[in-house]
Coordinates of C-alpha atoms and ligand atoms in Angstrom, one line a residue:
M1 CA 55.2 -32.3 10.1
A2 CA 57.1 -29.0 10.0
D3 CA 60.2 -30.3 11.6
G4 CA 60.5 -33.9 12.6
G5 CA 58.9 -37.2 11.9
E6 CA 61.1 -40.2 11.3
P7 CA 60.7 -40.4 7.5
E8 CA 61.6 -36.7 7.2
K9 CA 64.8 -37.1 9.4
K10 CA 65.8 -40.2 7.4
R11 CA 65.3 -38.4 4.1
R12 CA 67.5 -35.5 5.3
R13 CA 70.3 -37.9 6.5
V14 CA 70.3 -39.5 3.1
E15 CA 70.4 -36.1 1.3
E16 CA 73.3 -34.9 3.5
L17 CA 75.2 -38.1 2.9
A18 CA 74.6 -37.9 -0.8
E19 CA 75.7 -34.3 -0.9
K20 CA 78.9 -35.1 0.9
M21 CA 79.7 -37.9 -1.4
A22 CA 79.1 -35.8 -4.5
V23 CA 81.1 -32.7 -3.4
D24 CA 84.2 -34.5 -2.2
G25 CA 84.1 -37.1 -4.9
G26 CA 84.6 -39.8 -2.3
H27 CA 88.2 -38.6 -1.7
G28 CA 87.5 -36.6 1.4
E29 CA 88.6 -33.3 0.0
N30 CA 86.9 -30.7 -2.2
T31 CA 89.0 -30.9 -5.3
R32 CA 87.6 -29.9 -8.7
D33 CA 89.4 -32.5 -10.7
W34 CA 90.4 -35.5 -8.6
D35 CA 92.4 -38.4 -10.1
G36 CA 90.4 -40.4 -12.6
R37 CA 87.5 -38.0 -12.6
W38 CA 87.2 -37.9 -16.4
N39 CA 88.4 -41.5 -17.2
H40 CA 85.0 -42.3 -18.6
V41 CA 85.1 -39.4 -21.1
R42 CA 88.7 -39.9 -21.9
K43 CA 87.9 -43.4 -23.1
F44 CA 85.8 -41.8 -25.9
L45 CA 88.1 -38.9 -26.7
E46 CA 91.6 -40.3 -26.4
R47 CA 91.5 -43.6 -28.2
S48 CA 89.9 -44.8 -31.4
G49 CA 87.4 -47.6 -31.8
P50 CA 85.0 -49.4 -34.1
F51 CA 82.5 -46.6 -34.1
T52 CA 84.8 -43.6 -34.5
H53 CA 84.8 -41.4 -37.6
P54 CA 87.3 -42.4 -40.3
D55 CA 89.0 -39.0 -39.9
F56 CA 89.2 -39.2 -36.1
E57 CA 92.5 -38.6 -34.4
P58 CA 92.5 -39.3 -30.7
S59 CA 93.7 -36.2 -28.8
T60 CA 94.0 -35.0 -25.2
E61 CA 92.8 -31.5 -26.4
S62 CA 89.3 -32.6 -26.8
L63 CA 88.8 -33.0 -23.1
Q64 CA 90.0 -29.4 -22.6
F65 CA 87.5 -28.2 -25.2
L66 CA 84.8 -30.1 -23.4
L67 CA 85.7 -28.8 -19.9
E68 CA 86.6 -25.3 -20.7
T69 CA 85.2 -24.1 -24.0
C70 CA 82.1 -25.9 -25.2
K71 CA 79.1 -23.7 -24.4
I72 CA 75.7 -25.5 -24.5
L73 CA 72.2 -24.1 -24.2
V74 CA 69.6 -26.4 -22.8
I75 CA 66.0 -25.3 -23.4
G76 CA 63.5 -26.6 -20.9
A77 CA 64.3 -27.7 -17.3
G78 CA 61.3 -30.0 -17.0
G79 CA 61.2 -33.8 -17.4
L80 CA 63.8 -34.0 -20.1
G81 CA 65.7 -30.9 -19.0
C82 CA 66.5 -32.3 -15.5
E83 CA 67.8 -35.5 -17.0
L84 CA 69.8 -33.6 -19.7
L85 CA 71.4 -31.2 -17.2
K86 CA 72.5 -34.1 -15.0
N87 CA 73.9 -36.0 -18.0
L88 CA 75.7 -33.0 -19.4
A89 CA 77.2 -32.0 -16.1
L90 CA 78.4 -35.5 -15.2
S91 CA 80.0 -35.8 -18.6
G92 CA 82.1 -32.8 -17.9
F93 CA 80.4 -30.0 -19.8
R94 CA 80.7 -26.9 -17.6
Q95 CA 79.4 -24.0 -19.6
I96 CA 75.7 -24.8 -19.6
H97 CA 72.9 -22.2 -19.9
V98 CA 69.3 -23.2 -19.3
I99 CA 66.1 -21.4 -20.2
D100 CA 62.7 -22.3 -18.7
M101 CA 59.7 -20.0 -18.2
D102 CA 57.9 -22.4 -15.8
T103 CA 57.7 -22.6 -12.1
I104 CA 57.8 -25.9 -10.2
D105 CA 54.5 -27.6 -9.6
V106 CA 54.0 -30.3 -7.0
S107 CA 53.0 -32.7 -9.8
N108 CA 56.5 -32.4 -11.3
L109 CA 58.3 -33.9 -8.3
N110 CA 57.8 -37.6 -9.2
R111 CA 60.2 -37.3 -12.2
Q112 CA 61.9 -33.9 -12.2
F113 CA 64.4 -35.0 -9.7
L114 CA 66.4 -31.7 -9.3
F115 CA 63.3 -30.3 -7.4
R116 CA 62.2 -30.9 -3.8
P117 CA 58.9 -30.1 -2.1
K118 CA 60.4 -26.9 -0.7
D119 CA 61.0 -25.7 -4.2
V120 CA 57.4 -25.7 -5.3
G121 CA 56.5 -22.3 -6.8
Q122 CA 60.1 -21.4 -7.6
P123 CA 61.4 -21.0 -11.2
K124 CA 62.6 -24.4 -12.6
A125 CA 65.6 -23.0 -14.3
D126 CA 66.9 -21.3 -11.1
V127 CA 66.4 -24.3 -8.9
A128 CA 67.8 -26.8 -11.4
A129 CA 71.0 -24.7 -12.0
E130 CA 71.5 -24.2 -8.2
F131 CA 71.2 -27.9 -7.6
I132 CA 73.7 -28.9 -10.3
N133 CA 76.2 -26.2 -9.4
R134 CA 76.1 -27.3 -5.8
R135 CA 76.4 -31.0 -6.5
I136 CA 78.9 -31.1 -9.4
P137 CA 82.1 -29.3 -8.7
G138 CA 83.3 -26.9 -11.4
C139 CA 80.0 -26.9 -13.3
N140 CA 78.6 -23.5 -14.0
V141 CA 74.9 -23.6 -15.0
V142 CA 73.5 -20.2 -15.8
P143 CA 69.7 -20.1 -15.5
Y144 CA 67.1 -17.9 -17.3
F145 CA 63.6 -17.8 -15.9
K146 CA 62.3 -16.5 -19.3
K147 CA 60.8 -17.4 -22.6
I148 CA 63.0 -18.3 -25.5
Q149 CA 61.3 -15.4 -27.4
D150 CA 62.8 -13.0 -24.9
F151 CA 66.3 -13.5 -26.4
D152 CA 67.7 -12.2 -29.7
E153 CA 70.1 -13.5 -32.3
S154 CA 73.2 -12.3 -30.5
F155 CA 72.3 -14.4 -27.5
Y156 CA 71.7 -17.6 -29.4
R157 CA 74.8 -17.1 -31.5
Q158 CA 77.2 -17.6 -28.5
F159 CA 76.4 -21.4 -28.2
H160 CA 78.2 -24.3 -29.8
I161 CA 75.1 -26.6 -29.5
I162 CA 71.5 -26.2 -28.5
V163 CA 69.7 -29.1 -26.9
C164 CA 65.9 -28.9 -26.7
G165 CA 63.8 -30.8 -24.2
L166 CA 60.5 -29.1 -24.7
D167 CA 56.9 -30.1 -24.5
S168 CA 55.7 -27.5 -27.0
I169 CA 55.8 -27.8 -30.8
I170 CA 55.4 -24.0 -31.1
A171 CA 58.5 -23.3 -29.0
R172 CA 60.5 -26.0 -31.0
R173 CA 59.5 -24.4 -34.3
W174 CA 60.4 -21.0 -33.0
M175 CA 63.8 -22.2 -32.0
N176 CA 64.2 -23.9 -35.3
G177 CA 63.3 -20.6 -37.1
M178 CA 65.8 -18.7 -34.9
L179 CA 68.6 -21.0 -35.9
M180 CA 67.7 -20.7 -39.6
S181 CA 67.9 -16.9 -39.2
L182 CA 71.5 -17.2 -37.9
L183 CA 72.6 -18.9 -41.1
I184 CA 74.9 -16.9 -43.4
Y185 CA 74.8 -17.5 -47.1
E186 CA 77.4 -16.0 -49.4
D187 CA 76.4 -16.2 -53.1
G188 CA 73.9 -18.9 -52.2
V189 CA 76.6 -21.0 -50.4
L190 CA 76.0 -21.7 -46.8
D191 CA 78.8 -20.6 -44.5
P192 CA 79.3 -23.8 -42.3
S193 CA 80.6 -21.7 -39.3
S194 CA 77.2 -20.2 -39.0
I195 CA 75.5 -23.5 -38.3
I196 CA 74.5 -24.3 -34.7
P197 CA 73.4 -27.9 -34.4
L198 CA 70.0 -28.4 -32.7
I199 CA 69.5 -31.6 -30.8
D200 CA 65.9 -32.1 -30.2
G201 CA 64.0 -34.6 -28.1
G202 CA 60.4 -35.2 -27.2
T203 CA 58.5 -37.7 -25.2
E204 CA 54.8 -38.7 -24.9
G205 CA 53.9 -41.4 -22.5
F206 CA 56.0 -44.4 -23.4
K207 CA 57.1 -43.0 -26.8
G208 CA 59.9 -40.6 -27.6
N209 CA 62.2 -39.4 -30.3
A210 CA 65.6 -37.8 -30.6
R211 CA 66.9 -36.0 -33.6
V212 CA 69.8 -34.0 -34.9
V213 CA 69.2 -30.9 -37.0
L214 CA 72.1 -29.2 -38.8
P215 CA 70.3 -26.0 -39.9
G216 CA 70.5 -25.5 -43.6
M217 CA 71.9 -28.9 -44.2
T218 CA 69.6 -31.6 -42.9
A219 CA 65.9 -31.9 -42.4
C220 CA 64.6 -29.2 -40.0
I221 CA 61.7 -29.3 -37.6
D222 CA 59.4 -27.7 -40.1
C223 CA 60.5 -30.1 -42.9
T224 CA 58.9 -33.0 -41.0
L225 CA 55.9 -31.1 -39.5
E226 CA 53.6 -33.7 -41.0
L227 CA 54.9 -36.2 -38.4
Y228 CA 53.2 -34.3 -35.6
P229 CA 49.5 -35.1 -35.1
P230 CA 47.4 -32.3 -36.4
Q231 CA 46.1 -30.0 -33.7
I232 CA 42.4 -29.6 -33.7
N233 CA 41.5 -26.0 -34.4
F234 CA 38.0 -24.7 -34.4
P235 CA 37.0 -22.2 -37.1
M236 CA 36.8 -18.7 -35.6
C237 CA 33.4 -18.1 -37.2
T238 CA 31.9 -21.2 -35.6
I239 CA 33.3 -20.2 -32.2
A240 CA 32.1 -16.7 -32.5
S241 CA 28.7 -17.2 -34.0
M242 CA 27.5 -20.7 -33.4
P243 CA 29.4 -22.6 -30.7
R244 CA 27.6 -25.9 -30.6
L245 CA 30.1 -28.4 -29.0
P246 CA 31.4 -28.3 -25.5
E247 CA 34.9 -27.8 -27.0
H248 CA 33.6 -24.8 -29.0
C249 CA 32.3 -23.2 -25.8
I250 CA 35.7 -23.7 -24.0
E251 CA 37.5 -22.2 -27.0
Y252 CA 35.0 -19.3 -27.1
V253 CA 35.9 -18.5 -23.5
R254 CA 39.6 -19.0 -24.0
V255 CA 40.0 -17.1 -27.3
L256 CA 37.3 -14.4 -27.1
Q257 CA 36.1 -13.8 -23.6
W258 CA 39.2 -14.5 -21.5
P259 CA 41.5 -11.8 -23.0
K260 CA 38.8 -9.2 -22.6
E261 CA 37.7 -10.0 -19.0
K262 CA 40.8 -11.5 -17.5
P263 CA 38.9 -12.9 -14.6
F264 CA 42.0 -14.2 -12.8
G265 CA 44.7 -12.0 -14.3
A266 CA 46.4 -12.7 -17.6
H267 CA 47.0 -16.4 -17.4
L268 CA 44.8 -19.4 -17.6
S269 CA 47.0 -21.8 -15.7
K270 CA 45.7 -21.8 -12.1
P271 CA 43.9 -24.8 -10.8
Y272 CA 40.7 -22.9 -10.0
S273 CA 40.2 -22.3 -13.7
I274 CA 40.5 -26.0 -14.5
C275 CA 38.4 -28.3 -12.5
L276 CA 37.4 -30.9 -15.1
F277 CA 39.9 -33.2 -16.7
F278 CA 38.0 -32.9 -19.9
L279 CA 38.3 -29.1 -19.8
S280 CA 42.0 -29.2 -19.0
G281 CA 42.5 -31.6 -21.9
V282 CA 41.0 -29.1 -24.3
V283 CA 42.7 -26.0 -23.0
K284 CA 46.1 -27.3 -22.1
R285 CA 46.2 -30.4 -24.3
I286 CA 47.8 -32.4 -21.6
I287 CA 50.3 -35.1 -22.5
P288 CA 51.2 -37.8 -20.0
A289 CA 54.7 -37.9 -18.7
V290 CA 56.7 -41.1 -17.9
A291 CA 60.0 -40.8 -16.1
S292 CA 61.7 -43.8 -17.7
T293 CA 61.0 -42.4 -21.2
N294 CA 62.5 -39.1 -20.3
A295 CA 65.6 -40.9 -19.0
V296 CA 66.0 -42.9 -22.2
I297 CA 65.5 -40.0 -24.5
A298 CA 67.7 -37.7 -22.5
G299 CA 70.4 -40.3 -22.6
M300 CA 70.1 -40.4 -26.4
L301 CA 70.1 -36.6 -26.6
Q302 CA 73.2 -36.5 -24.5
E303 CA 74.9 -39.0 -26.7
K304 CA 73.9 -37.1 -29.9
Q305 CA 75.1 -33.9 -28.2
F306 CA 78.4 -35.5 -27.3
S307 CA 79.0 -36.7 -30.9
A308 CA 77.9 -33.4 -32.4
S309 CA 80.4 -31.6 -30.1
F310 CA 83.2 -33.7 -31.4
S311 CA 82.0 -34.1 -35.0
S312 CA 85.2 -35.5 -36.2
A313 CA 85.2 -38.2 -33.5
Y314 CA 81.9 -39.8 -34.3
V315 CA 79.6 -40.6 -37.1
P316 CA 76.6 -38.4 -36.1
L317 CA 73.1 -39.6 -35.9
N318 CA 71.5 -39.4 -39.3
N319 CA 69.1 -38.1 -38.3
Y320 CA 65.9 -39.2 -36.6
L321 CA 65.5 -41.8 -33.9
V322 CA 62.2 -43.1 -32.6
F323 CA 61.8 -45.0 -29.3
N324 CA 58.7 -46.9 -28.2
D325 CA 58.3 -49.2 -25.2
V326 CA 54.5 -49.4 -25.0
D327 CA 54.8 -53.1 -25.7
G328 CA 58.2 -54.6 -25.7
L329 CA 61.0 -52.4 -26.9
Y330 CA 61.4 -50.8 -30.2
T331 CA 63.9 -48.3 -31.7
Y332 CA 64.4 -47.2 -35.2
T333 CA 66.6 -44.7 -36.9
F334 CA 65.9 -43.1 -40.3
E335 CA 67.0 -40.2 -42.3
A336 CA 64.3 -37.6 -42.5
D337 CA 64.5 -35.8 -45.8
R338 CA 64.7 -32.1 -46.3
K339 CA 61.5 -30.7 -47.8
E340 CA 62.2 -28.7 -51.0
N341 CA 59.8 -25.9 -50.2
C342 CA 60.1 -26.0 -46.4
M343 CA 58.7 -22.8 -45.0
A344 CA 61.6 -22.5 -42.5
C345 CA 64.7 -23.7 -44.3
S346 CA 64.2 -23.7 -48.0
Q347 CA 64.4 -20.0 -48.9
V348 CA 61.7 -20.7 -51.5
P349 CA 58.9 -18.1 -51.5
Q350 CA 55.6 -19.7 -50.5
D351 CA 52.6 -19.6 -52.8
L352 CA 48.9 -19.3 -51.8
K353 CA 46.5 -20.4 -54.5
F354 CA 43.0 -19.3 -54.0
A355 CA 40.0 -18.2 -56.0
S356 CA 39.3 -14.4 -55.8
S357 CA 35.9 -15.4 -54.4
A358 CA 37.5 -17.2 -51.5
K359 CA 37.2 -15.6 -48.1
L360 CA 39.9 -14.5 -45.8
Q361 CA 38.6 -17.1 -43.4
D362 CA 39.7 -19.7 -46.0
I363 CA 43.2 -18.5 -46.0
L364 CA 43.3 -18.4 -42.3
R365 CA 42.0 -22.0 -42.1
Y366 CA 44.6 -23.1 -44.7
L367 CA 47.5 -21.5 -42.7
T368 CA 46.4 -23.3 -39.5
E369 CA 45.2 -26.6 -40.9
N370 CA 47.7 -27.3 -43.7
A371 CA 49.9 -30.1 -42.4
S372 CA 53.1 -28.4 -43.4
L373 CA 52.2 -25.0 -42.0
Q374 CA 50.2 -25.7 -38.8
M375 CA 50.3 -22.1 -37.7
K376 CA 48.5 -21.2 -34.4
S377 CA 47.2 -17.7 -34.6
P378 CA 48.5 -16.1 -37.8
A379 CA 48.3 -12.4 -38.2
I380 CA 47.9 -11.4 -41.9
T381 CA 48.9 -8.1 -43.3
A382 CA 49.1 -6.8 -46.8
T383 CA 50.7 -3.7 -48.3
M384 CA 48.0 -1.9 -50.3
D385 CA 48.5 1.5 -51.9
G386 CA 51.7 1.9 -50.1
K387 CA 50.1 1.3 -46.7
N388 CA 50.4 -1.6 -44.4
K389 CA 46.9 -3.0 -43.7
T390 CA 46.2 -5.5 -41.0
L391 CA 43.7 -7.9 -42.5
Y392 CA 43.3 -10.1 -39.4
L393 CA 45.1 -10.2 -36.0
Q394 CA 43.9 -12.6 -33.3
T395 CA 46.3 -12.1 -30.4
I396 CA 45.1 -8.6 -29.4
A397 CA 41.4 -8.6 -28.4
S398 CA 40.6 -5.1 -29.6
I399 CA 42.3 -5.6 -33.0
E400 CA 40.7 -9.1 -33.3
E401 CA 37.3 -7.5 -32.9
R402 CA 38.0 -4.8 -35.4
T403 CA 39.4 -7.1 -38.0
R404 CA 37.0 -10.0 -37.5
P405 CA 34.5 -8.8 -40.1
N406 CA 37.3 -9.2 -42.7
L407 CA 37.2 -13.0 -42.2
C408 CA 33.8 -13.2 -44.0
K409 CA 34.8 -11.0 -46.9
T410 CA 36.1 -12.3 -50.2
L411 CA 39.7 -11.6 -51.2
K412 CA 38.3 -9.4 -54.0
E413 CA 36.2 -7.4 -51.6
L414 CA 39.3 -6.9 -49.5
G415 CA 41.0 -5.3 -52.5
L416 CA 43.6 -8.1 -52.8
T417 CA 45.0 -8.7 -56.3
D418 CA 46.7 -11.5 -58.2
G419 CA 50.4 -11.6 -57.2
Q420 CA 49.7 -9.7 -53.9
E421 CA 52.2 -10.3 -51.2
L422 CA 50.9 -11.2 -47.8
A423 CA 53.0 -11.0 -44.7
V424 CA 52.1 -13.5 -42.0
A425 CA 53.4 -13.4 -38.4
D426 CA 52.8 -16.3 -36.1
V427 CA 54.1 -17.7 -32.8
T428 CA 55.7 -20.6 -34.6
T429 CA 58.5 -18.5 -36.0
P430 CA 60.5 -15.4 -35.1
Q431 CA 60.5 -14.2 -38.7
T432 CA 57.6 -12.8 -40.7
M433 CA 56.7 -15.2 -43.5
L434 CA 56.0 -13.9 -47.0
F435 CA 53.4 -15.5 -49.1
K436 CA 52.4 -14.7 -52.7
L437 CA 48.8 -14.8 -53.5
H438 CA 47.8 -16.4 -56.8
F439 CA 44.3 -16.3 -58.0
I440 CA 43.0 -19.5 -59.6
Ligands
LIG1 ZN1 63.0 -27.3 -43.2

């Protein structure tokens, strides 16, 4: 079926026709802004209404800001990302950047509608950007086939708004931490111009949520970490010394053996490494994806994004919306509270209370299992006698092996004292977290 077959021909004709309609806007010529192109957006920006903000003054300048100036970063070009890019571009936003580290898999094609069978294996960000730019005149989507961790503060600072459509809590928390690090405080007072709103969405099967985070002002991702289901972590000692459940064995291979032997290169993502659904469930923690949920949540994100871009025009979402259509249809909006001692946004030093007879393993377990910390692979260092000492580091196999005996030592045996500061680095945040150890 390389070239031909009726269905294939028909599909091409439909695509060609759709393309033509999009590019000439139905007017027969390739103009960027044909008559009435932005009428739908103008209705929101150039007249007032029952839901507008009390201070709102309708203006024709808002449309220019939307079309020319407003710079948006979309993180993720997957299920939510495709919907978001389409929504943003059709609403007139033209300066859109998109980051995604994934390539297109054939299983994405049922819902990630910017991709076609010929695109399988290509970077999602590149293909999505190319599609939007081709179909929507004047739109300039800039793709990055990279990880969010590959960019620094100066990159993120250029955006007016960041919209996240991610399937990873770690990446979401990292992004949240990055926006916190951009905040500027003068004499303890937050400089509002340093705030970049984060619009975050997530879906899982028929459920989803959309939320607005104004960093330093409203509840952040880490403030509400308890809302996420706890990830099951297996204690390292169990995995290393006495794996007794099938899950332990999989983790043993994933955490200890894989990094050393790298049987298929660095990554554990190829199909041949995952043949059992159970196994893939443990290793990749697969979440089902439903196209209609993505569409609903992306629509909500777009609306929140729109209202955050024109903060004087709308009363913004305050601040957390849940959606559920498992049985009937249910939505609910509530105001998530900031957490006083939030690790990410409170600027309050974090305390660790342990007996001096506790083992390093206990601290590690606390950092990963405590509902408000939920770290993934924390690396713990301490400054002792003026020297930095790595107590435990999991992500580099040789260091893991060398520091693993520390896990079974007590805090006292490790030479830690009451009031000792511990620096903890983890994939959930771009910043090193400082903890103060208190003996009880
Ligand atoms: Zn917070």
